[in-house]
Coordinates of C-alpha atoms in Angstrom, one line a residue:
M1 CA 66.8 115.2 100.9
E2 CA 68.1 114.7 104.5
A3 CA 71.4 112.9 105.1
P4 CA 71.1 109.8 107.3
V5 CA 72.6 110.2 110.8
S6 CA 74.0 107.6 113.2
S7 CA 72.7 107.1 116.7
S8 CA 75.2 109.6 118.0
G9 CA 73.9 112.3 115.7
G10 CA 76.8 112.1 113.2
F11 CA 76.7 111.4 109.4
K12 CA 76.0 107.8 108.5
L13 CA 76.8 105.9 105.3
Y14 CA 74.5 103.3 103.8
D15 CA 75.8 100.0 105.1
Q16 CA 74.1 97.6 102.6
L17 CA 73.6 98.1 98.9
E18 CA 71.8 96.2 96.1
L19 CA 73.7 95.8 92.9
Q20 CA 71.4 95.3 89.9
E21 CA 72.9 94.3 86.5
F22 CA 71.2 95.3 83.3
E23 CA 72.2 94.9 79.6
D24 CA 73.5 98.5 79.4
K25 CA 74.2 99.6 82.9
F26 CA 74.8 98.7 86.6
V27 CA 72.4 100.2 89.1
I28 CA 73.3 100.5 92.8
R29 CA 70.6 101.2 95.4
A30 CA 70.6 101.6 99.2
V31 CA 68.7 98.7 100.7
E32 CA 67.3 100.9 103.5
S33 CA 66.3 103.6 101.0
P34 CA 65.7 102.0 97.6
D35 CA 64.9 105.3 96.0
Q36 CA 68.5 106.5 96.6
G37 CA 71.3 105.4 94.3
F38 CA 73.0 105.8 91.0
S39 CA 73.6 104.0 87.7
I40 CA 76.8 103.7 85.6
G41 CA 76.6 103.0 81.9
L42 CA 78.5 100.0 80.5
R43 CA 79.6 101.7 77.3
D44 CA 80.5 105.3 78.5
G45 CA 81.0 104.7 82.2
D46 CA 79.0 107.8 83.1
V47 CA 77.7 107.9 86.6
E48 CA 74.1 109.2 87.0
P49 CA 72.6 109.7 90.5
F50 CA 68.9 109.3 91.0
D51 CA 66.6 110.4 93.7
G52 CA 63.2 108.7 93.4
D53 CA 62.3 105.3 91.9
P54 CA 63.2 105.3 88.2
C55 CA 62.0 102.3 86.2
F56 CA 64.9 100.4 84.7
G57 CA 63.0 97.2 84.1
S58 CA 64.0 93.8 85.4
P59 CA 67.7 93.2 86.1
S60 CA 69.5 90.1 84.8
K61 CA 71.2 89.7 88.2
V62 CA 70.9 91.1 91.7
S63 CA 73.5 90.8 94.4
T64 CA 74.4 92.5 97.7
I65 CA 77.4 94.6 98.2
Y66 CA 78.6 96.6 101.2
G67 CA 80.1 99.7 99.8
V68 CA 81.4 101.6 96.8
V69 CA 85.1 102.3 96.9
G70 CA 85.4 104.4 93.7
T71 CA 85.8 104.6 90.0
I72 CA 88.8 104.6 87.7
R73 CA 88.9 105.4 83.9
L74 CA 91.4 103.5 81.7
L75 CA 91.9 103.6 78.0
A76 CA 88.7 102.0 76.9
G77 CA 86.4 102.1 79.9
T78 CA 85.5 102.9 83.5
Y79 CA 85.8 100.4 86.3
L80 CA 83.8 100.6 89.5
L81 CA 85.3 99.1 92.7
V82 CA 82.9 97.7 95.2
I83 CA 83.1 95.8 98.5
T84 CA 81.8 92.3 98.1
S85 CA 82.6 90.9 101.6
R86 CA 83.3 92.5 104.9
K87 CA 84.0 91.5 108.5
E88 CA 83.1 93.4 111.7
V89 CA 86.3 93.4 113.7
G90 CA 85.3 95.5 116.7
S91 CA 84.7 99.2 117.5
Y92 CA 86.5 102.5 117.5
L93 CA 85.4 104.9 120.2
G94 CA 82.1 103.0 120.3
F95 CA 81.5 102.8 116.5
P96 CA 81.5 99.5 114.6
V97 CA 84.6 99.0 112.5
F98 CA 84.8 96.7 109.5
R99 CA 87.6 95.1 107.5
V100 CA 87.4 94.7 103.8
M101 CA 87.6 90.9 103.1
S102 CA 87.1 91.1 99.3
M103 CA 86.6 93.7 96.6
K104 CA 85.7 93.5 92.9
F105 CA 86.0 95.8 89.9
L106 CA 82.9 96.0 87.7
S107 CA 83.9 96.6 84.1
C108 CA 82.1 99.3 82.1
N109 CA 84.2 98.9 79.0
D110 CA 81.9 97.9 76.1
A111 CA 83.7 100.5 74.0
L112 CA 86.8 98.3 74.2
R113 CA 85.8 96.5 71.0
F114 CA 86.3 99.8 69.1
S115 CA 89.9 100.2 70.4
T116 CA 93.1 99.5 68.5
S117 CA 95.1 96.3 69.0
E118 CA 97.7 98.3 71.0
E119 CA 95.0 99.8 73.2
K120 CA 93.5 96.4 73.8
R121 CA 96.9 95.0 74.8
D122 CA 97.5 97.9 77.2
E123 CA 94.0 97.8 78.6
A124 CA 94.5 94.1 79.3
Y125 CA 97.7 94.9 81.4
F126 CA 95.9 97.7 83.2
M127 CA 93.1 95.2 84.1
T128 CA 95.7 92.8 85.4
L129 CA 96.9 95.6 87.7
L130 CA 93.3 96.1 88.9
K131 CA 93.2 92.4 89.8
T132 CA 96.2 93.1 92.0
V133 CA 94.4 96.0 93.6
E134 CA 91.4 93.8 94.5
S135 CA 93.7 91.8 96.8
T136 CA 95.0 94.8 98.7
V137 CA 95.3 93.9 102.4
G138 CA 94.6 95.9 105.6
L139 CA 91.7 98.1 104.5
Y140 CA 89.3 99.3 107.3
Y141 CA 86.3 101.6 107.5
S142 CA 83.2 102.5 109.5
Y143 CA 79.8 103.5 108.4
E144 CA 79.2 105.8 111.4
T145 CA 82.4 107.6 112.0
D146 CA 85.7 108.6 110.4
I147 CA 88.7 106.5 111.6
T148 CA 91.5 108.5 110.0
L149 CA 91.7 111.2 112.7
N150 CA 93.4 110.6 116.0
L151 CA 91.6 111.4 119.2
Q152 CA 93.4 114.7 119.9
R153 CA 92.5 116.1 116.5
R154 CA 88.9 114.8 116.8
C155 CA 88.4 116.6 120.2
K156 CA 89.7 119.9 118.8
L157 CA 87.5 120.1 115.8
A158 CA 84.6 122.5 115.7
E159 CA 81.2 121.3 117.0
G160 CA 79.0 119.8 114.3
W161 CA 81.9 118.5 112.2
T162 CA 80.5 114.9 112.5
S163 CA 77.4 116.0 110.6
K164 CA 79.5 116.5 107.5
P165 CA 79.9 113.7 104.9
T166 CA 82.5 111.2 106.2
W167 CA 84.8 111.9 103.3
K168 CA 85.0 115.6 104.3
Q169 CA 85.8 114.7 107.9
A170 CA 88.7 112.4 106.9
D171 CA 92.4 113.3 107.0
P172 CA 93.2 113.0 103.2
R173 CA 96.7 111.7 104.1
F174 CA 95.2 108.4 105.3
V175 CA 92.4 107.9 102.8
W176 CA 93.6 104.9 100.7
N177 CA 90.9 105.4 98.0
R178 CA 91.1 109.3 97.9
N179 CA 92.0 109.4 94.1
I180 CA 89.2 107.1 93.0
M181 CA 86.4 108.9 95.0
E182 CA 86.6 112.0 92.9
E183 CA 83.8 111.1 90.4
L184 CA 81.4 110.1 93.2
I185 CA 82.2 113.3 95.0
E186 CA 81.4 115.3 91.9
C187 CA 78.1 113.5 91.6
K188 CA 77.3 114.4 95.3
L189 CA 76.9 110.7 96.3
D190 CA 78.1 111.5 99.8
R191 CA 76.1 108.7 101.5
F192 CA 77.8 106.1 99.2
I193 CA 81.4 107.3 99.6
I194 CA 83.4 105.2 102.0
P195 CA 86.9 106.5 102.9
L196 CA 89.1 103.4 103.4
L197 CA 92.0 103.4 105.9
Q198 CA 95.0 101.1 105.2
G199 CA 96.8 100.0 108.3
N200 CA 95.4 98.0 111.2
I201 CA 93.2 98.2 114.3
L202 CA 93.7 96.0 117.3
K203 CA 91.9 96.1 120.6
L204 CA 92.5 95.0 124.2
F205 CA 89.8 94.8 127.0
M206 CA 90.5 94.5 130.7
P207 CA 89.7 92.9 133.2
L208 CA 88.1 89.4 132.7
F209 CA 90.4 86.9 130.9
S210 CA 89.5 85.5 127.5
F211 CA 91.3 85.8 124.2
N212 CA 89.8 85.9 120.7
Q213 CA 91.9 86.7 117.7
S214 CA 91.0 87.5 114.1
L215 CA 93.2 88.6 111.2
S216 CA 94.3 91.9 112.7
F217 CA 91.8 92.7 115.4
Q218 CA 92.2 91.3 118.9
T219 CA 89.8 91.3 121.8
A220 CA 91.0 90.3 125.2
Q221 CA 89.6 90.7 128.7
L222 CA 92.2 90.7 131.4
K223 CA 92.6 90.6 135.2
L224 CA 94.5 93.8 135.6
K225 CA 93.6 94.7 139.2
K226 CA 89.9 94.1 138.4
S227 CA 89.7 97.4 136.5
P228 CA 87.7 97.5 133.3
A229 CA 89.9 99.2 130.7
T230 CA 90.3 99.0 126.9
I231 CA 93.3 99.5 124.8
T232 CA 93.0 100.1 121.0
L233 CA 96.0 100.2 118.7
I234 CA 95.3 101.8 115.3
S235 CA 97.9 102.4 112.6
R236 CA 97.2 104.8 109.6
R237 CA 99.3 104.5 106.5
C238 CA 99.9 107.7 104.5
T239 CA 99.1 107.6 100.8
R240 CA 101.4 110.4 99.6
R241 CA 104.3 108.0 98.8
L242 CA 102.6 104.7 98.7
G243 CA 104.4 101.7 97.5
T244 CA 106.4 98.5 98.0
R245 CA 109.5 97.9 100.1
M246 CA 112.2 98.2 97.4
W247 CA 110.4 100.5 94.9
R248 CA 109.5 103.2 97.4
R249 CA 112.4 104.3 99.6
G250 CA 113.2 107.7 101.1
A251 CA 111.4 110.9 100.2
N252 CA 110.0 112.6 97.2
L253 CA 110.7 116.2 96.4
E254 CA 107.7 117.4 98.4
G255 CA 109.2 115.8 101.5
D256 CA 106.7 112.9 101.7
T257 CA 108.4 109.6 102.8
A258 CA 107.8 106.0 102.1
N259 CA 106.1 103.7 104.6
F260 CA 104.9 106.7 106.7
I261 CA 102.6 105.5 109.4
E262 CA 100.9 107.2 112.3
T263 CA 100.3 104.8 115.2
E264 CA 97.9 105.7 118.0
Q265 CA 97.5 103.8 121.2
L266 CA 94.1 104.5 122.9
L267 CA 93.3 103.8 126.5
E268 CA 89.6 104.0 127.7
F269 CA 88.8 103.6 131.5
E270 CA 85.7 104.7 133.4
G271 CA 85.0 107.6 131.0
F272 CA 88.6 108.7 130.6
K273 CA 90.2 108.4 127.2
T274 CA 94.0 108.7 126.6
S275 CA 95.9 108.7 123.3
F276 CA 99.6 108.3 122.6
L277 CA 100.9 108.9 119.1
Q278 CA 104.1 107.8 117.3
V279 CA 105.1 108.0 113.7
R280 CA 107.5 106.1 111.5
G281 CA 108.8 106.8 108.0
S282 CA 111.7 106.2 105.7
I283 CA 114.8 108.3 106.0
P284 CA 113.7 111.6 104.4
L285 CA 116.5 111.9 101.9
L286 CA 116.5 111.1 98.2
W287 CA 117.8 107.6 98.0
E288 CA 117.1 104.2 96.4
Q289 CA 117.9 100.5 96.7
I290 CA 117.1 98.9 93.4
V291 CA 116.7 95.1 93.3
D292 CA 119.4 93.3 91.3
L293 CA 119.0 89.6 92.4
S294 CA 121.4 90.1 95.3
Y295 CA 120.1 89.4 98.8
K296 CA 120.8 92.9 100.0
P297 CA 121.1 95.4 97.1
R298 CA 123.3 98.4 97.5
L299 CA 121.9 101.7 98.9
R300 CA 122.5 104.7 96.7
I301 CA 122.1 108.3 97.9
I302 CA 120.8 110.5 95.1
N303 CA 122.7 113.8 95.0
H304 CA 120.2 116.5 94.4
E305 CA 120.3 120.3 94.8
Q306 CA 117.0 120.2 96.8
T307 CA 118.0 117.6 99.4
S308 CA 118.1 120.1 102.3
E309 CA 114.8 121.5 101.2
V310 CA 113.2 118.1 101.1
V311 CA 114.4 117.3 104.7
E312 CA 113.2 120.7 105.9
R313 CA 109.7 120.3 104.2
H314 CA 109.3 116.9 105.8
F315 CA 110.0 118.1 109.4
H316 CA 108.2 121.3 108.9
D317 CA 105.1 119.3 108.1
L318 CA 105.5 117.1 111.1
S319 CA 106.0 120.1 113.4
Q320 CA 102.9 121.8 112.1
R321 CA 100.8 118.7 112.7
Y322 CA 102.3 117.2 115.9
G323 CA 104.5 119.8 117.6
E324 CA 108.0 119.1 118.8
V325 CA 109.7 116.2 116.9
V326 CA 112.4 113.9 118.1
A327 CA 113.9 111.9 115.3
V328 CA 115.2 108.4 116.3
D329 CA 117.5 106.8 113.7
L330 CA 117.9 103.0 114.3
T331 CA 120.1 102.2 111.3
D332 CA 123.6 100.6 111.5
K333 CA 126.6 102.9 111.6
H334 CA 128.8 101.0 109.1
G335 CA 128.5 100.0 105.5
D336 CA 125.8 101.4 103.2
E337 CA 123.5 102.0 106.1
G338 CA 126.2 103.9 107.9
E339 CA 126.7 106.3 104.9
L340 CA 123.0 106.9 104.7
S341 CA 122.7 107.5 108.4
K342 CA 125.6 110.0 108.3
A343 CA 124.0 111.9 105.4
Y344 CA 120.8 112.0 107.4
A345 CA 122.6 113.3 110.5
D346 CA 124.4 115.9 108.5
E347 CA 121.1 117.3 107.1
M348 CA 119.5 117.2 110.6
Q349 CA 122.3 119.5 111.9
K350 CA 121.1 122.2 109.6
L351 CA 117.6 122.2 111.1
P352 CA 117.1 124.5 114.2
N353 CA 115.2 123.2 117.2
M354 CA 115.2 119.6 116.0
R355 CA 116.5 116.7 118.1
Y356 CA 118.1 113.9 116.2
I357 CA 119.3 110.7 118.0
S358 CA 121.4 108.0 116.3
F359 CA 121.0 104.6 118.0
D360 CA 122.5 101.6 116.2
F361 CA 119.9 99.0 117.1
H362 CA 121.9 96.0 115.9
Q363 CA 125.0 97.0 117.9
N364 CA 123.1 97.8 121.1
C365 CA 120.4 95.2 121.0
G366 CA 122.1 92.4 119.2
G367 CA 122.1 89.0 120.8
S368 CA 118.6 89.5 122.1
N369 CA 119.6 92.4 124.4
F370 CA 116.2 93.9 124.1
D371 CA 116.5 95.6 127.5
N372 CA 119.3 97.8 126.1
L373 CA 116.5 100.0 124.6
Q374 CA 116.6 101.6 128.0
I375 CA 119.8 103.3 126.8
L376 CA 117.8 104.9 124.0
Y377 CA 114.9 105.8 126.3
D378 CA 117.4 107.5 128.7
Q379 CA 118.5 109.7 125.9
V380 CA 115.0 110.8 125.0
S381 CA 113.3 110.7 128.4
D382 CA 113.2 114.4 129.0
E383 CA 111.5 115.1 125.6
F384 CA 109.3 112.0 126.1
D385 CA 108.0 113.3 129.4
N386 CA 107.5 116.8 128.0
Q387 CA 105.6 115.6 125.0
G388 CA 103.3 113.5 127.2
Y389 CA 100.0 112.1 125.9
F390 CA 96.4 113.3 125.3
L391 CA 93.9 112.8 128.1
V392 CA 90.2 113.7 128.2
D393 CA 87.6 113.0 130.9
A394 CA 84.1 111.7 130.7
E395 CA 82.7 115.2 130.2
G396 CA 85.0 115.8 127.3
E397 CA 87.3 118.2 129.1
M398 CA 90.9 118.0 127.9
L399 CA 93.2 117.4 130.9
E400 CA 96.4 116.7 129.0
E401 CA 97.7 117.3 125.5
Q402 CA 100.4 115.5 123.6
K403 CA 102.8 118.3 122.6
G404 CA 105.1 116.4 120.3
I405 CA 106.0 113.2 118.6
I406 CA 108.8 110.6 118.3
R407 CA 109.6 109.7 114.7
S408 CA 111.4 106.4 114.5
N409 CA 113.0 104.8 111.5
C410 CA 115.3 102.0 110.4
I411 CA 115.9 101.1 106.7
D412 CA 112.5 99.5 106.1
C413 CA 110.7 101.1 109.1
L414 CA 109.4 97.6 109.9
D415 CA 111.2 95.2 112.2
R416 CA 113.6 97.4 114.3
T417 CA 111.1 100.2 114.3
N418 CA 108.3 97.8 115.6
V419 CA 110.4 96.8 118.5
T420 CA 111.3 100.3 119.4
Q421 CA 107.8 101.8 119.1
N422 CA 106.5 99.0 121.3
Y423 CA 109.0 100.0 124.0
F424 CA 107.9 103.6 123.9
A425 CA 104.3 102.6 123.9
Q426 CA 104.8 100.5 127.0
K427 CA 106.4 103.4 128.8
S428 CA 103.5 105.8 127.9
L429 CA 100.9 103.2 128.9
N430 CA 102.4 102.9 132.3
A431 CA 102.3 106.6 132.8
Q432 CA 98.6 106.7 131.6
L433 CA 97.5 103.9 133.9
Q434 CA 99.2 105.5 136.8
R435 CA 97.6 108.9 136.0
I436 CA 94.1 107.6 135.9
G437 CA 94.5 105.4 139.0
V438 CA 94.6 101.9 137.5
L439 CA 98.2 101.4 138.7
S440 CA 100.1 102.9 141.6
S441 CA 103.2 105.0 141.0
T442 CA 105.4 101.9 141.7
E443 CA 103.5 99.5 139.4
C444 CA 103.8 98.9 135.7
I445 CA 102.0 96.6 133.3
A446 CA 105.0 94.3 133.1
M447 CA 104.2 93.2 136.7
F448 CA 101.0 91.6 135.4
G449 CA 102.3 88.7 133.3
E450 CA 99.2 87.5 131.6
D451 CA 98.1 91.0 130.7
Y452 CA 101.6 92.0 129.6
E453 CA 101.8 89.1 127.2
I454 CA 98.6 90.0 125.5
F455 CA 99.6 93.7 125.3
K456 CA 102.8 92.6 123.5
T457 CA 100.8 90.4 121.2
L458 CA 98.9 93.5 120.1
W459 CA 102.2 95.0 118.9
V460 CA 103.3 91.8 117.3
E461 CA 100.1 91.6 115.2
Q462 CA 100.3 95.3 114.4
G463 CA 103.9 94.9 113.1
D464 CA 102.9 91.9 111.1
E465 CA 100.1 93.6 109.2
I466 CA 102.2 96.8 108.5
S467 CA 104.9 94.5 107.2
L468 CA 102.5 92.6 105.0
E469 CA 101.3 95.8 103.4
Y470 CA 104.8 97.1 102.6
S471 CA 107.0 94.0 102.1
G472 CA 104.5 91.3 101.5
T473 CA 105.6 89.1 104.5
H474 CA 105.3 89.0 108.2
A475 CA 107.6 91.2 110.3
L476 CA 110.9 89.9 111.5
K477 CA 112.1 90.1 115.1
R478 CA 108.6 89.3 116.4
D479 CA 110.1 87.4 119.3
L480 CA 111.9 90.5 120.6
V481 CA 108.5 92.2 121.0
K482 CA 106.7 89.2 122.4
Y483 CA 109.4 87.5 124.6
G484 CA 112.2 90.0 124.8
K485 CA 114.6 87.6 123.1
Q486 CA 115.0 85.5 120.0
T487 CA 113.8 81.9 120.0
M488 CA 114.7 79.0 117.7
S489 CA 111.2 78.9 116.2
G490 CA 111.3 82.7 115.8
L491 CA 114.6 82.4 113.9
I492 CA 113.2 79.8 111.6
K493 CA 110.1 82.0 110.9
D494 CA 112.4 85.0 110.3
G495 CA 114.4 82.9 107.8
M496 CA 111.3 81.9 105.9
S497 CA 110.0 85.5 105.9
A498 CA 113.4 86.7 104.6
I499 CA 113.3 84.2 101.8
S500 CA 109.8 85.3 100.9
R501 CA 110.8 88.9 100.9
Y502 CA 113.6 88.2 98.6
Y503 CA 111.4 86.5 96.1
L504 CA 108.6 89.1 96.2
N505 CA 111.0 92.0 96.0
N506 CA 112.8 90.6 93.0
F507 CA 110.0 89.0 91.0
Q508 CA 106.6 90.4 92.1
D509 CA 106.8 93.9 93.5
G510 CA 107.3 95.7 90.2
I511 CA 103.8 94.7 89.2
R512 CA 102.4 95.5 92.6
Q513 CA 104.0 98.9 92.5
D514 CA 102.4 99.6 89.1
A515 CA 99.0 98.7 90.6
I516 CA 99.6 101.0 93.6
D517 CA 100.7 103.9 91.3
L518 CA 97.6 103.4 89.1
I519 CA 95.0 103.3 91.9
S520 CA 96.6 106.1 93.9
G521 CA 96.6 108.4 90.9
R522 CA 100.3 108.8 90.7
Y523 CA 100.0 107.5 87.1
T524 CA 97.1 108.8 85.0
V525 CA 95.9 106.8 82.0
N526 CA 95.9 109.0 78.9
R527 CA 95.0 107.8 75.4
N528 CA 97.1 110.5 73.8
S529 CA 100.3 109.4 75.6
P530 CA 102.6 106.6 74.3
S531 CA 102.2 103.2 75.7
P532 CA 104.1 102.7 79.0
F533 CA 104.6 99.1 78.2
Q534 CA 106.9 99.3 75.2
L535 CA 109.7 96.8 75.5
N536 CA 113.0 98.4 76.3
G537 CA 116.2 96.3 76.2
F538 CA 115.8 93.2 78.3
E539 CA 112.3 92.2 79.3
S540 CA 112.5 90.4 82.6
F541 CA 109.5 88.2 82.1
S542 CA 110.9 86.9 78.8
Y543 CA 114.5 86.4 79.7
L544 CA 114.3 85.2 83.3
P545 CA 112.9 81.8 82.4
I546 CA 115.5 81.3 79.7
A547 CA 118.4 82.3 82.0
S548 CA 117.0 80.1 84.8
A549 CA 116.7 77.1 82.4
L550 CA 120.3 77.6 81.1
L551 CA 121.6 77.9 84.7
I552 CA 119.8 74.8 85.9
G553 CA 120.6 72.8 82.8
G554 CA 124.2 73.9 82.8
L555 CA 124.7 72.9 86.5
T556 CA 123.0 69.5 85.9
L557 CA 125.1 68.7 82.8
T558 CA 128.3 69.9 84.5
S559 CA 127.6 67.6 87.5
F560 CA 126.7 64.7 85.2
T561 CA 129.7 65.0 83.0
L562 CA 132.0 65.6 85.9
N563 CA 131.2 62.2 87.3
Q564 CA 132.2 60.7 83.9
A565 CA 135.2 62.9 83.4
G566 CA 137.8 60.4 84.5
R567 CA 136.8 57.8 81.9
N568 CA 138.0 59.7 78.7
M569 CA 139.1 63.0 77.3
Q570 CA 135.8 63.7 75.6
R571 CA 134.0 63.7 78.9
C572 CA 136.6 66.2 80.3
V573 CA 136.0 68.5 77.3
S574 CA 132.2 68.3 77.9
T575 CA 132.6 69.1 81.5
V576 CA 134.7 72.1 80.8
F577 CA 132.2 73.3 78.1
W578 CA 129.2 73.0 80.3
A579 CA 131.0 74.5 83.3
G580 CA 132.1 77.4 81.2
L581 CA 128.6 77.9 79.8
T582 CA 127.1 77.9 83.3
A583 CA 129.7 80.4 84.5
G584 CA 129.1 82.6 81.5
V585 CA 125.3 82.6 82.0
T586 CA 125.8 83.3 85.8
A587 CA 128.1 86.2 85.0
V588 CA 125.5 87.7 82.5
V589 CA 122.7 87.3 85.0
K590 CA 124.9 88.9 87.8
I591 CA 125.9 91.9 85.6
N592 CA 122.4 92.4 84.4
G593 CA 120.7 91.6 87.6
R594 CA 118.4 94.6 87.6
Q595 CA 117.1 93.7 84.2
F596 CA 116.0 90.2 85.3
C597 CA 113.9 91.6 88.2
S598 CA 110.3 92.6 88.1
R599 CA 110.3 96.4 88.0
P600 CA 107.5 99.0 87.7
R601 CA 106.9 100.5 84.3
L602 CA 104.4 103.3 85.0
C603 CA 106.3 105.8 87.2
R604 CA 109.8 107.0 87.9
L605 CA 111.2 106.5 91.5
L606 CA 110.9 110.2 92.3

């Protein structure tokens, strides 16, 4: 049985599938090859491939799906995740790229009726987590090529590698569904296995002006000296320490960091292709910032005997993959951030041949002094020029290689990091455009106002989607990227995003973290293990409404009785009573703030 190939001669996945529903099974067939597919039993969840045209009878329902994401086994059944809606958002190196618009888990859990009451309760919560997984944002894929590898790595791979199944081509660090593909891989269903990338892809065309924007993919044709050129911005989120903003901070013992993202800026012009890579990631120490209802919870550095080894493992991995590393730390130099930054600096001094630069972004760029990033650039300019970028000509000959990487971080690796990476990307883009003859040595993209605005918009949209994936809200400081200063409307939007972050971090992200841990395989369901959902002390979902009701009721009654207090002594006593009760409830909530927040129950922080 020959594997399908794309027009370029590479491996091609089936791009449209037929889902048939029977009384005892689901059957999935390739529309273009109906004799190829597999079935999955509703009772045992076993996957059975077929090659031919088995007779299953007449299905009760037939629908179209656009890909199989994977399978996951819980306490009482197997659940198959499929893509039910997609949107073509452009191309990557000439291959169509799609965004997942909706997904659905198909339940193969008929055995649930034989489970105990506790197992049914736990399965119900697990299924709630699967519903959360279905709404995951920022998932992309291509049927004809792998999108997890950067251009430099692609060009260095052995000839014929594109004929391998797409899941074998992919960089496992950036395959969002790596854990749930295993059963399909074991069944050798290579043509059905779609590696999903979480991140974003944005594109910019030059020269004719028009502008069309979708959720995270932009196409624009510009007037930049009448030269047809294309810029693609693609960010790849690492799955090794996947999670939400407050529940995944710092590094694990293996040296993997939270919110680690590789961002590639591609430029295509008259057969030339250039690539510039940057990475971001949480400070690679063991630290935490547990939500406790306060607006900015305290940072805590975890003292551990392996701290130095963790930092060394992290930077060794980066060096092996990217070459020379320059670590740019954008955190504040006072308060909790200052202590964390100092601990980071102390560990970096122990690493040989590693450049670490501390740049207090808020101190240097506060008050919309965006141009002060030139101070940072001056400090790294020598390494920046030496690292360079990757360049390949129309014949595939490599003319330049990127010899290193700049690793940027703030606390969240979102807002300050977005602004800084945009600045470095602009510097590299100028060098690339000059190198291939689009611009002269005295010109830069900032001199072409219309084009420059759209280039900056690419980075604003990229920052937004990265932020949505990690924090649940749009990025802050968007105006600094787009306009070089803060605007009043930008301040209002930042305020609304900050409020949303507070709510999500305190009252939603615990469940979202559980869903991520479940789908990524960090937590494995085991019928022989005790239930992870046993109540322990306070249960936030039970006590938070009571505490909120008491606070609101106490404040209301205190205000009401205070207005009547001057009329008689009884009213004064009532006012004191309700004010005391309100103060007492407030104190209890403050002391036990962590207990009232949504927190993950499946996995420990490390």
